[in-house]
Short mmCIF file of C-alpha atoms and ligand atoms in Angstrom, two decimals:
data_model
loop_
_atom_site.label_atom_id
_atom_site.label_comp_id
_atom_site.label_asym_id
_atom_site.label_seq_id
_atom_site.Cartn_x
_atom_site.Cartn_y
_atom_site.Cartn_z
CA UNK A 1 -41.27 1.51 -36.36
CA UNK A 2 -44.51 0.24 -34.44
CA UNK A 3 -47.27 -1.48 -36.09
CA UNK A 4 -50.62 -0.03 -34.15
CA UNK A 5 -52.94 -1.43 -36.93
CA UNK A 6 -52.01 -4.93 -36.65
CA UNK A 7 -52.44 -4.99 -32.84
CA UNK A 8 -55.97 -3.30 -32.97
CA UNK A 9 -56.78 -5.75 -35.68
CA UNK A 10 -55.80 -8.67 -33.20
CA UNK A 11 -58.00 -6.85 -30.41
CA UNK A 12 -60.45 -5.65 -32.10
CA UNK A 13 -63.63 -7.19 -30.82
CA UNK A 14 -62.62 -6.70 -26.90
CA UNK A 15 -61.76 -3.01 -27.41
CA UNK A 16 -64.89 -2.31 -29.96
CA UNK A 17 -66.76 -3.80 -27.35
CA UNK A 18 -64.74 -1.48 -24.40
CA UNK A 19 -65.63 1.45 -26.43
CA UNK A 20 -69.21 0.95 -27.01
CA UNK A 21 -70.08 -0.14 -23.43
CA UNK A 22 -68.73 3.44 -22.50
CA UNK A 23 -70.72 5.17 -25.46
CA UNK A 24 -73.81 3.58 -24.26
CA UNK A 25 -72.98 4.38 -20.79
CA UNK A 26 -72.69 8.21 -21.65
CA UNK A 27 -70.30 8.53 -18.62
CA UNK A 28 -66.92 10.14 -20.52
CA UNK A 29 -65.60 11.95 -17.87
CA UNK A 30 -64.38 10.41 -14.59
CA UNK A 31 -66.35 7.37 -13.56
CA UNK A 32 -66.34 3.76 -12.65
CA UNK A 33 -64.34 2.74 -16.00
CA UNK A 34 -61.56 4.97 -15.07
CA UNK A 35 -61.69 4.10 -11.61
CA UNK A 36 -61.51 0.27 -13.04
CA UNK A 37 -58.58 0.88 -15.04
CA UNK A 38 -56.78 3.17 -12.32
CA UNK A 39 -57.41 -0.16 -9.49
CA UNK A 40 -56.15 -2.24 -12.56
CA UNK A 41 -52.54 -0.40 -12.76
CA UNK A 42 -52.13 -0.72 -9.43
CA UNK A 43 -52.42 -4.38 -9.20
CA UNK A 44 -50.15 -4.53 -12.20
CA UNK A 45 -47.54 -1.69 -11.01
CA UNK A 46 -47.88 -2.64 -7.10
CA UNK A 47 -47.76 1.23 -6.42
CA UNK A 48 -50.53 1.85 -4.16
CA UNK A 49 -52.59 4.51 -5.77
CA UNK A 50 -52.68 5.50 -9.70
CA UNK A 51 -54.56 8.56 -10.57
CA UNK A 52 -54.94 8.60 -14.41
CA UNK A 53 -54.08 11.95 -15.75
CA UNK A 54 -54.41 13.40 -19.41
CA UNK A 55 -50.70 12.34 -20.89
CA UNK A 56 -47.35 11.84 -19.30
CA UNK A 57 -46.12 15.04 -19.49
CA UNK A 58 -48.96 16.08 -17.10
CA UNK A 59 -48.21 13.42 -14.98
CA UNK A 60 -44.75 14.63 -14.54
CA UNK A 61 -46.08 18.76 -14.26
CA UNK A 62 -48.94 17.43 -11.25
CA UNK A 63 -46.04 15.16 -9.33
CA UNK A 64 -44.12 18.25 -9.43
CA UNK A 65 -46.48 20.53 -8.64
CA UNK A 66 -48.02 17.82 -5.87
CA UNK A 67 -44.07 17.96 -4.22
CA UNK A 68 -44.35 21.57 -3.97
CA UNK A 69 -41.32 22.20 -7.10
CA UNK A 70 -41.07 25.68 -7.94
CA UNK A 71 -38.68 29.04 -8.57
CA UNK A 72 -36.12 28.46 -7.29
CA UNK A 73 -36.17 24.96 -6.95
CA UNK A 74 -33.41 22.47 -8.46
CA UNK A 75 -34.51 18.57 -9.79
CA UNK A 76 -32.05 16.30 -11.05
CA UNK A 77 -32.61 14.63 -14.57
CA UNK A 78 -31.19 13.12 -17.69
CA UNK A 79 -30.19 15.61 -20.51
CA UNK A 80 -30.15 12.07 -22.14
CA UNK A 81 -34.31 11.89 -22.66
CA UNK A 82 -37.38 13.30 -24.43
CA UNK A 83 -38.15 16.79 -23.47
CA UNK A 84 -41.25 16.47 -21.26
CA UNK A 85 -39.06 15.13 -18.21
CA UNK A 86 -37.32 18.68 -17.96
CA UNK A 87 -40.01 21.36 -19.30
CA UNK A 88 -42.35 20.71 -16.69
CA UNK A 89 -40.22 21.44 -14.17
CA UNK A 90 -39.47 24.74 -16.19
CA UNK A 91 -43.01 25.17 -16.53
CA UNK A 92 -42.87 25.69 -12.89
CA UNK A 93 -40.33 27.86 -12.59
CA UNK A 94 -37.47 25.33 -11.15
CA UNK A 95 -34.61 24.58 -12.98
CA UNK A 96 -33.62 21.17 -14.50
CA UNK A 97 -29.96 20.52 -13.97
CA UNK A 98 -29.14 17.48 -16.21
CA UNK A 99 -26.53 14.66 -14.86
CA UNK A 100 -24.70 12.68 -17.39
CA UNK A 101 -26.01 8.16 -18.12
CA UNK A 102 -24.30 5.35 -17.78
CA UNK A 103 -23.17 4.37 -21.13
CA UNK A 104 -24.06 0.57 -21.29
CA UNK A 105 -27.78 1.49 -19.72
CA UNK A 106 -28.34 4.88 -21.05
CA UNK A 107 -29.63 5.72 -17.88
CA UNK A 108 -28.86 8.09 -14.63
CA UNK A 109 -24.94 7.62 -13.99
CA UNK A 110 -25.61 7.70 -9.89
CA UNK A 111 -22.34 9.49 -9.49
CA UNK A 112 -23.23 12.38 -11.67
CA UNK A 113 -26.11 12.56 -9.76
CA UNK A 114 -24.55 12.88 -6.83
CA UNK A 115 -22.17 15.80 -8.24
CA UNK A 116 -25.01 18.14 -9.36
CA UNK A 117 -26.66 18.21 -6.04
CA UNK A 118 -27.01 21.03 -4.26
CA UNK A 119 -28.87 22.67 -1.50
CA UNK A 120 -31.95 23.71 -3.61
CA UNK A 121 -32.14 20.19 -5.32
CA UNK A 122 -35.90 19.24 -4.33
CA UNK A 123 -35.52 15.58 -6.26
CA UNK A 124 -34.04 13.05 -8.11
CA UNK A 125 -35.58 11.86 -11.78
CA UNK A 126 -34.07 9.07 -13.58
CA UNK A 127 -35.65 8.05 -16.42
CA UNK A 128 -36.51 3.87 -16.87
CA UNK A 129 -34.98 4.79 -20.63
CA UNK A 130 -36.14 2.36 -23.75
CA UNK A 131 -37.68 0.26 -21.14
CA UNK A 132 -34.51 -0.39 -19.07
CA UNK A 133 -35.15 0.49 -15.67
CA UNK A 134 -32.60 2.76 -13.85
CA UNK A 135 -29.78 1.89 -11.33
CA UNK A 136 -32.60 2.50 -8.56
CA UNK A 137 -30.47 0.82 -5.60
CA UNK A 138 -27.79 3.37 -6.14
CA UNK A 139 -30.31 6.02 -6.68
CA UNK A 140 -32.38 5.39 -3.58
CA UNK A 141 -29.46 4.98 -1.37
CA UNK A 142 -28.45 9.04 -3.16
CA UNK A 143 -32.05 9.69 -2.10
CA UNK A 144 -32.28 8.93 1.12
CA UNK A 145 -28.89 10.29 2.00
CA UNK A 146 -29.53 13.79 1.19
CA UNK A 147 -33.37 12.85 2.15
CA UNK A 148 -34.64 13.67 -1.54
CA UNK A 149 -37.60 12.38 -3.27
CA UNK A 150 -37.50 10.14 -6.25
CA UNK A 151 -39.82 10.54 -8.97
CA UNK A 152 -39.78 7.84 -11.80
CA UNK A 153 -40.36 8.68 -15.41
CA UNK A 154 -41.55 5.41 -15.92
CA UNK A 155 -43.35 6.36 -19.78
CA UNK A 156 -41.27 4.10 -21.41
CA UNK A 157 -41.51 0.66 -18.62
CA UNK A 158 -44.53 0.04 -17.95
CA UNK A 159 -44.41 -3.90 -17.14
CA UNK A 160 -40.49 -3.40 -16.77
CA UNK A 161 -39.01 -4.37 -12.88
CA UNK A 162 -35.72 -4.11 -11.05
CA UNK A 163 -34.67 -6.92 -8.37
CA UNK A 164 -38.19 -8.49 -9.16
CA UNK A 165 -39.92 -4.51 -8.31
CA UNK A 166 -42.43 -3.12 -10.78
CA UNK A 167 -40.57 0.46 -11.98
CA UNK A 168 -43.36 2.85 -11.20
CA UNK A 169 -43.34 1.70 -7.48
CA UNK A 170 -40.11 2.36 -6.33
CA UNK A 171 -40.17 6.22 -6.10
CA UNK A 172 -41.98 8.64 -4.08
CA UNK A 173 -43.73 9.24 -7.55
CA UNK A 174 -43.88 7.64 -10.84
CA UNK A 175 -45.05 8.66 -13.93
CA UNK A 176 -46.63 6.67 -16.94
CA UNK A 177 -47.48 7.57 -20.59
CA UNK A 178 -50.54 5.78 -22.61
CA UNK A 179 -48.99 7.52 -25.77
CA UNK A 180 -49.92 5.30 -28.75
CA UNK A 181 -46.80 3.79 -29.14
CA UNK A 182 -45.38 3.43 -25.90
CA UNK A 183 -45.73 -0.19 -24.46
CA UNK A 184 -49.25 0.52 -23.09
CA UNK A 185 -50.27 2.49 -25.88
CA UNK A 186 -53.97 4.72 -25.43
CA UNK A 187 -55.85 5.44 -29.17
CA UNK A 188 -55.03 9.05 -28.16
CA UNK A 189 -53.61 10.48 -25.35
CA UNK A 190 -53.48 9.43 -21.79
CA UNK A 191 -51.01 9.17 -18.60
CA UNK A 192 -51.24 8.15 -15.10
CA UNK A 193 -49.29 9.35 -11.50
CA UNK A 194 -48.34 6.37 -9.34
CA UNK A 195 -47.81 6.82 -5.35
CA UNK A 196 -47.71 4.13 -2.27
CA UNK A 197 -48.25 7.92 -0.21
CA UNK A 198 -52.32 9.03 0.65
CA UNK A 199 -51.16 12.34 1.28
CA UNK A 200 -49.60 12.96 -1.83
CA UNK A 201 -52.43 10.91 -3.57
CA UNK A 202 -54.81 13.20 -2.45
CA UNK A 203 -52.44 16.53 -2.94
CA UNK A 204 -52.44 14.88 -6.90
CA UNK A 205 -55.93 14.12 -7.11
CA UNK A 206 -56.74 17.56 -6.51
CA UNK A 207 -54.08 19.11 -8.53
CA UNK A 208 -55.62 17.42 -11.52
CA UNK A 209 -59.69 18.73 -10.92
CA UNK A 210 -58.65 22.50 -10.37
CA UNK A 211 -57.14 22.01 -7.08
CA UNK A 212 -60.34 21.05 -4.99
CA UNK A 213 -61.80 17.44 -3.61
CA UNK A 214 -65.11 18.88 -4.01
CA UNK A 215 -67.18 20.64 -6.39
CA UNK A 216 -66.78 24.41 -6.84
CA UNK A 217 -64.36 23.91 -3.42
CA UNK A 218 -60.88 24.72 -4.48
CA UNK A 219 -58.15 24.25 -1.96
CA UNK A 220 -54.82 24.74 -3.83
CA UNK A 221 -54.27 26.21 -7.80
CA UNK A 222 -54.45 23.35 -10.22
CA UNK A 223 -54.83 21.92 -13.61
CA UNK A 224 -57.60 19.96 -15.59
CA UNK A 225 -55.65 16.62 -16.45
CA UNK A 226 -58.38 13.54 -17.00
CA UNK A 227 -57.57 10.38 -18.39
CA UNK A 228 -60.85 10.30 -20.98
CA UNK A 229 -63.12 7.39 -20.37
CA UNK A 230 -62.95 6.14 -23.56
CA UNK A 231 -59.14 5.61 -23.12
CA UNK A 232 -59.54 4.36 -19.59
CA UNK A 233 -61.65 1.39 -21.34
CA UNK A 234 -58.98 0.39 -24.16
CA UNK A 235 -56.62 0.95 -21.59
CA UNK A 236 -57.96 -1.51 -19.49
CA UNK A 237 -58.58 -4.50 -22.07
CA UNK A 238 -54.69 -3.66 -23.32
CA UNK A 239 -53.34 -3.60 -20.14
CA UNK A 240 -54.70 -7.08 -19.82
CA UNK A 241 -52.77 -8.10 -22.68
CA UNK A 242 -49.54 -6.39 -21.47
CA UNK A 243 -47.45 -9.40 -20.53
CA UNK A 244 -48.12 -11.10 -23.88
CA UNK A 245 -47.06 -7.72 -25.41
CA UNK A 246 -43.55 -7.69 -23.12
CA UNK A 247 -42.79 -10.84 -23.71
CA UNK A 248 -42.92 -10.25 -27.72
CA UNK A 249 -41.28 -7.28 -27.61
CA UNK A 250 -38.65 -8.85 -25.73
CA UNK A 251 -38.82 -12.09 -27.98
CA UNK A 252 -38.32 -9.48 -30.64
CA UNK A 253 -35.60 -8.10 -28.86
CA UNK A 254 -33.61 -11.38 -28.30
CA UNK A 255 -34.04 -12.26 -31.96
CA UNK A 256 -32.26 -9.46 -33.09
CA UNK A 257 -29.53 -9.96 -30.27
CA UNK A 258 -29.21 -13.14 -32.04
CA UNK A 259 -28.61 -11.98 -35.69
CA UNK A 260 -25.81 -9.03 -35.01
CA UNK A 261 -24.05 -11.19 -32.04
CA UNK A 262 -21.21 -11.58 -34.42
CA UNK A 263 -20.74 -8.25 -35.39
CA UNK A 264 -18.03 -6.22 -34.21
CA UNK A 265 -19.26 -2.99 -35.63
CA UNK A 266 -22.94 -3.04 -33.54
CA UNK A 267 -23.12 -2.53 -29.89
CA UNK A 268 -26.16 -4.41 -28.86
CA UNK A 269 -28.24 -3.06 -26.31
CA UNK A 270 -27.24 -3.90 -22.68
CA UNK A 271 -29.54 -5.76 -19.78
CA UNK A 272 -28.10 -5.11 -16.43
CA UNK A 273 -28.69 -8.20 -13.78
CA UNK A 274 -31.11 -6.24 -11.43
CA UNK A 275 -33.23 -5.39 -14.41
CA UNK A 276 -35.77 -6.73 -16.42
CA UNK A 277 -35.98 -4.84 -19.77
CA UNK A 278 -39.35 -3.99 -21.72
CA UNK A 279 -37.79 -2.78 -25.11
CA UNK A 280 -39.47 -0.08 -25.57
CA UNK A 281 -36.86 1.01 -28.16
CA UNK A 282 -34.22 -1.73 -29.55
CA UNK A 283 -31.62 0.85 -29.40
CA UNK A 284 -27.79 -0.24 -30.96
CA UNK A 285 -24.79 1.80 -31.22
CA UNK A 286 -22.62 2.17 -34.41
CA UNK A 287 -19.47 4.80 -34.95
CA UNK A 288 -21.17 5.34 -38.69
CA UNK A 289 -24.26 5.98 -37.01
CA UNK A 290 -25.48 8.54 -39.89
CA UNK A 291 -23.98 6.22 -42.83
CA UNK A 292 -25.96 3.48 -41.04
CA UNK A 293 -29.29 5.81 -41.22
CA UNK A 294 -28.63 6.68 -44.72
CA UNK A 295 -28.63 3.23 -45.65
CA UNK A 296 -31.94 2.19 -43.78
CA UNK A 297 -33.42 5.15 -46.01
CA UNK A 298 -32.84 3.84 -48.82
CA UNK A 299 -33.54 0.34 -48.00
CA UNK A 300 -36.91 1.68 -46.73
CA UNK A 301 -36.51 0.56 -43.53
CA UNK A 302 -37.66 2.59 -40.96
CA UNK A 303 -35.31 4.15 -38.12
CA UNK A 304 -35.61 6.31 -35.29
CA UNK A 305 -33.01 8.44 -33.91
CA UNK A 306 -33.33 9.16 -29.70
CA UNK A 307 -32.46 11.46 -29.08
CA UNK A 308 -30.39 13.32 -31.52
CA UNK A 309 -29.41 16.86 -29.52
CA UNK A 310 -29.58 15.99 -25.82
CA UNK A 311 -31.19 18.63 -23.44
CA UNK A 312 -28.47 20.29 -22.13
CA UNK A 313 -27.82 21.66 -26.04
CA UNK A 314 -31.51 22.50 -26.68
CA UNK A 315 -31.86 26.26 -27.54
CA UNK A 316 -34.42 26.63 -24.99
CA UNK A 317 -32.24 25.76 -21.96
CA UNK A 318 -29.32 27.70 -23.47
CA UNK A 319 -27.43 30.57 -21.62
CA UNK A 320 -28.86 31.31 -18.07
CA UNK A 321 -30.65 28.43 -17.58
CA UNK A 322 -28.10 25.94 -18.51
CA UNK A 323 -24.64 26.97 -17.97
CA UNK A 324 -22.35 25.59 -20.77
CA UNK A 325 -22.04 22.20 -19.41
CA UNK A 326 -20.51 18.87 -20.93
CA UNK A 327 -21.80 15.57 -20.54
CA UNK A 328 -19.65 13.42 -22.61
CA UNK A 329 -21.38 10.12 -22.10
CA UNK A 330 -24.52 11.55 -23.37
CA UNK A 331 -23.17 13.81 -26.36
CA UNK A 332 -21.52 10.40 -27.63
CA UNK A 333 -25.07 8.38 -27.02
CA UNK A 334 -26.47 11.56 -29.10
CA UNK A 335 -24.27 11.09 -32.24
CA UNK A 336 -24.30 6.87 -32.19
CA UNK A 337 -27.50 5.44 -31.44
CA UNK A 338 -30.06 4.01 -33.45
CA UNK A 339 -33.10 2.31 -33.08
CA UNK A 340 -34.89 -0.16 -35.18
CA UNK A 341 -38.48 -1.21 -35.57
CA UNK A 342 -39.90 -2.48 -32.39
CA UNK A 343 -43.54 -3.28 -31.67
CA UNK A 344 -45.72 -6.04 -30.59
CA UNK A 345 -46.44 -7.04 -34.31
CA UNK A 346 -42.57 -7.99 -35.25
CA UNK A 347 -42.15 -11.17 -37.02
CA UNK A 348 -38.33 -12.72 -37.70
CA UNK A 349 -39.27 -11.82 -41.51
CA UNK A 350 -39.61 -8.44 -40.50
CA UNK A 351 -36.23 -8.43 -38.65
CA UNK A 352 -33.90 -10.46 -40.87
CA UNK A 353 -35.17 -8.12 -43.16
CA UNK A 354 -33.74 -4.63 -40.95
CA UNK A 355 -30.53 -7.08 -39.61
CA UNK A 356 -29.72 -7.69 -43.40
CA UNK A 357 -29.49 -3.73 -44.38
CA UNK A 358 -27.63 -3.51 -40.76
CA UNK A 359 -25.00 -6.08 -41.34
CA UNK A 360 -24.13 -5.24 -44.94
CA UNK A 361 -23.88 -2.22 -43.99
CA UNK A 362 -21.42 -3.19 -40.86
CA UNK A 363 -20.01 -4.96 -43.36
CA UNK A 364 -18.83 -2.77 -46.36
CA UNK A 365 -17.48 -0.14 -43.38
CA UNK A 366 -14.77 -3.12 -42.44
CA UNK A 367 -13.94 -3.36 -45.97
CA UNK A 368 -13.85 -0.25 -47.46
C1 LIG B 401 -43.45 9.87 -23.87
C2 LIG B 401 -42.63 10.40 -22.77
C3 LIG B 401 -43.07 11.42 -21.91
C4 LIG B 401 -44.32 12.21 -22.15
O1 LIG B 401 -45.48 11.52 -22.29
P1 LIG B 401 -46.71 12.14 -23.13
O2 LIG B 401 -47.81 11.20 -22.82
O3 LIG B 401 -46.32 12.17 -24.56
O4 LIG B 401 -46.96 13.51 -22.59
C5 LIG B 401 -42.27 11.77 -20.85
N1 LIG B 401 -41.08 11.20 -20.63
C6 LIG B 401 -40.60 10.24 -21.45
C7 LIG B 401 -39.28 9.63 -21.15
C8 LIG B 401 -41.35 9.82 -22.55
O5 LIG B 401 -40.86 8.87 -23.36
#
């Protein structure tokens, strides 16, 4: 599905060399070469402050935490998404109450939205999902109607923009991922919090060193979330390298557009005008969706499947939590999408290779 090898082998001398100037520095928590790659994202994101945090789902937790969410409190998210987006609100003791997608974007349908607000909602999170950003005009007109904060789960679009506007500096918040295979990929963990605000800059900030600005000073309870030196220096040589890697993946993307344009049976993934899309997944749509993964299998081709049970169904937010809700468009996302390998390493080999498995398949389901 992603080919991390091949893209260190590319890099390798700039990010051996990254590494080693931190070894010999000794400096592997905090310092100038996270500082460096914190200034870096916010020349590339145009939010105003980034605060590099341990991974995304800590990013999420801190923004959270930095907006005051608690028991009792209400945020507004996909069920249509990877886990992290929802548990750290739980984590806090507020309650995620999902809103159904838009089927052609598989993001935030603003209209759902809308419904599932209520008096304790404390804020709006759509998720940029597969590296399509969300319908953030309708979203920040929602937002600023019922005077709610938006806070971007931007882990899968970094580099992505909507009406020519990074994702990631649109919200109140915005939170990235450096997970290895997300489009800015860390060689371990690693996240980042993204804010145009001081104040909640500063409330982050100190979330993320136990709650204090200064040593053994602690103002507020908080966590220890650091983005590790060492990944704050690959970081920054990748992130140099991000546009090349956006415009392969969408290269990539567009290839494979090309190949299944004829078939019926494949719904290719959508662009809408406003956005510009980072394929972070290349996710289709098929009715035989599990006849289609079956034959990848035994093709050998890889797959991946996102997300197969949608929140809202997860045992953990089952019976008080959740109330038996349905969100149609996202059960029927759940049971027909599928995403094939996508990475910065692709090569039209590679994908005539996957498209050939894909369109016989398409294929023998017409005829049989
Ligand atoms: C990857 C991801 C996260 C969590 O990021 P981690 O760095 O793995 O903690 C959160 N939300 C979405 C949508 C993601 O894809």
């Amino acid at each position: 599905m992603v080919d991390l090898k091949g893209q260190y082998v590319r890099l390798k001398d700039e990010i051996d060399a990254a590494i080693h100037e931190v070894l010999d520095s000794a400096r592997f928590i905090r310092g100038p070469v996270v500082s460096q790659f914190e200034n870096a994202l916010t020349e590339c994101t145009k939010a105003k402050y980034a605060i590099g945090v341990a991974n995304g789902t800590d990013a999420l937790q801190i923004s959270y935490m930095a907006l005051d969410i608690g028991p009792g409190d209400e945020i507004i998210t996909p069920s249509f998404t990877f886990i992290a987006t929802a548990e750290a609100a739980s984590l806090l003791g507020a309650t995620p109450v999902f809103a159904d997608i838009d089927p052609k974007t598989f993001c935030l349908d603003p209209d759902s939205v809308e419904q599932c607000i209520t008096p304790k909602t404390k804020a709006i999170v759509p998720v940029h999902l597969f590296g399509q950003p969300a319908e953030m005009d309708s979203l920040t007109k929602l937002a600023s109607k019922y005077n709610l904060p938006i806070i971007e789960d931007n882990a899968q679009a970094i580099g992505a923009t909507y009406n020519g506007t990074s994702t990631g500096s649109m919200g109140t918040m915005a939170c990235c991922s450096f997970f290895p295979s997300k489009n800015l990929g860390a060689y371990g963990d690693g996240g980042a919090i993204l804010t145009s605000d001081p104040e909640l800059e500063t409330r982050s900030r100190m979330i993320t060193n136990h709650g204090g600005r200064h040593k053994y000073l602690n103002e507020t309870i908080g966590v220890n979330s650091r983005l590790d030196a060492l990944q704050a220096a690959i970081l920054t040589v990748k992130l140099k390298h991000l546009e090349s890697f956006t415009l392969a993946r969408r290269s990539a993307a567009s290839y494979y557009h090309s190949l299944f344009e004829t078939i019926d049976e494949i719904t290719r993934p959508y662009e809408t005008p406003e956005g510009f899309h980072v394929y972070h997944q290349y996710v289709i749509r098929t009715k035989k969706r599990d006849e289609l993964a079956d034959a990848l299998t035994n093709a050998k081709i890889p797959y991946g499947i996102y997300y197969p049970v949608p929140l809202h169904q997860q045992p953990v937010f089952q019976g008080d939590i959740t109330p038996n809700i349905t969100l149609p468009e996202t059960e029927k996302a759940c049971e027909e999408v599928l995403a094939l390998p996508m990475h910065t390493e692709l090569t039209h080999a590679h994908q005539d290779r996957v498209a050939e498995i894909v369109i016989k398949h398409a294929k023998t389901l017409i005829y049989a």
